[in-house]
PDB file of C-alpha atoms in Angstrom:
ATOM      1  CA  MET A   1     140.718 161.932   6.219  1.00 44.00           C
ATOM      2  CA  THR A   2     144.260 162.286   4.145  1.00 51.00           C
ATOM      3  CA  GLU A   3     147.628 162.728   5.358  1.00 65.00           C
ATOM      4  CA  GLN A   4     149.818 165.118   3.786  1.00 86.00           C
ATOM      5  CA  LEU A   5     152.808 163.047   3.228  1.00 90.00           C
ATOM      6  CA  LYS A   6     156.274 165.026   3.883  1.00 97.00           C
ATOM      7  CA  ASP A   7     160.089 163.699   3.729  1.00 98.00           C
ATOM      8  CA  GLU A   8     161.053 162.360   6.820  1.00 97.00           C
ATOM      9  CA  THR A   9     164.702 162.531   8.176  1.00 98.00           C
ATOM     10  CA  ILE A  10     165.843 159.370  10.225  1.00 98.00           C
ATOM     11  CA  VAL A  11     168.686 158.370  12.214  1.00 98.00           C
ATOM     12  CA  CYS A  12     170.227 154.953  11.306  1.00 98.00           C
ATOM     13  CA  LYS A  13     169.656 152.306  14.363  1.00 98.00           C
ATOM     14  CA  ASP A  14     173.400 151.049  13.722  1.00 97.00           C
ATOM     15  CA  CYS A  15     175.553 153.652  11.931  1.00 98.00           C
ATOM     16  CA  GLY A  16     173.864 156.835  13.738  1.00 98.00           C
ATOM     17  CA  LYS A  17     173.851 158.437   9.880  1.00 98.00           C
ATOM     18  CA  GLU A  18     170.841 160.824   9.105  1.00 98.00           C
ATOM     19  CA  PHE A  19     168.954 159.470   5.882  1.00 98.00           C
ATOM     20  CA  VAL A  20     166.038 160.465   4.451  1.00 98.00           C
ATOM     21  CA  PHE A  21     162.450 158.407   4.140  1.00 98.00           C
ATOM     22  CA  THR A  22     160.853 160.202   1.117  1.00 97.00           C
ATOM     23  CA  VAL A  23     157.445 160.666   0.203  1.00 97.00           C
ATOM     24  CA  GLY A  24     157.967 157.995  -2.327  1.00 97.00           C
ATOM     25  CA  GLU A  25     159.273 155.645  -0.229  1.00 97.00           C
ATOM     26  CA  GLN A  26     156.422 156.089   2.410  1.00 97.00           C
ATOM     27  CA  GLN A  27     153.751 155.717  -0.425  1.00 97.00           C
ATOM     28  CA  PHE A  28     155.253 152.262  -0.756  1.00 96.00           C
ATOM     29  CA  TYR A  29     155.399 151.153   2.696  1.00 96.00           C
ATOM     30  CA  ALA A  30     151.725 151.824   2.936  1.00 96.00           C
ATOM     31  CA  GLU A  31     150.976 150.542  -0.542  1.00 97.00           C
ATOM     32  CA  LYS A  32     152.686 146.792   1.204  1.00 97.00           C
ATOM     33  CA  GLY A  33     151.061 147.539   4.296  1.00 97.00           C
ATOM     34  CA  PHE A  34     154.079 147.971   6.092  1.00 96.00           C
ATOM     35  CA  GLN A  35     153.485 149.771   9.934  1.00 94.00           C
ATOM     36  CA  ASN A  36     157.183 150.252  10.614  1.00 95.00           C
ATOM     37  CA  LYS A  37     159.161 153.084   8.892  1.00 96.00           C
ATOM     38  CA  PRO A  38     162.391 152.405   8.681  1.00 97.00           C
ATOM     39  CA  VAL A  39     165.090 151.834  11.089  1.00 98.00           C
ATOM     40  CA  ARG A  40     168.620 151.692   9.224  1.00 98.00           C
ATOM     41  CA  CYS A  41     169.470 153.568   6.242  1.00 97.00           C
ATOM     42  CA  LYS A  42     169.886 152.060   2.939  1.00 95.00           C
ATOM     43  CA  GLU A  43     173.642 151.345   3.366  1.00 97.00           C
ATOM     44  CA  CYS A  44     172.951 149.228   6.827  1.00 98.00           C
ATOM     45  CA  ARG A  45     170.169 147.482   5.207  1.00 96.00           C
ATOM     46  CA  ILE A  46     171.925 146.077   2.069  1.00 97.00           C
ATOM     47  CA  ALA A  47     174.919 145.111   4.906  1.00 97.00           C
ATOM     48  CA  LYS A  48     172.901 143.432   7.065  1.00 95.00           C
ATOM     49  CA  LYS A  49     171.386 141.166   4.139  1.00 94.00           C
ATOM     50  CA  GLN A  50     174.506 140.335   2.917  1.00 95.00           C
ATOM     51  CA  ALA A  51     175.549 139.213   6.329  1.00 93.00           C
ATOM     52  CA  SER A  52     172.255 137.084   6.942  1.00 91.00           C
ATOM     53  CA  GLU A  53     172.638 135.903   3.863  1.00 90.00           C
ATOM     54  CA  LYS A  54     176.227 134.695   4.435  1.00 86.00           C
ATOM     55  CA  ARG A  55     175.294 132.694   7.259  1.00 80.00           C
ATOM     56  CA  ASN A  56     172.399 130.596   5.583  1.00 71.00           C
TER      57      ASN A  56
END
């Protein structure tokens, strides 16, 4: 069964801004075996990563 992928709009759990989870990103996630969709926009993912790097 082939699933037809489409761009998907998701609301960031940190800032509440909508962002698009593109077909290309969905294919990348599938190739890497990721089971969950992203919950943060790119800006919030970067900010979270930088905050955790500063703590280490």
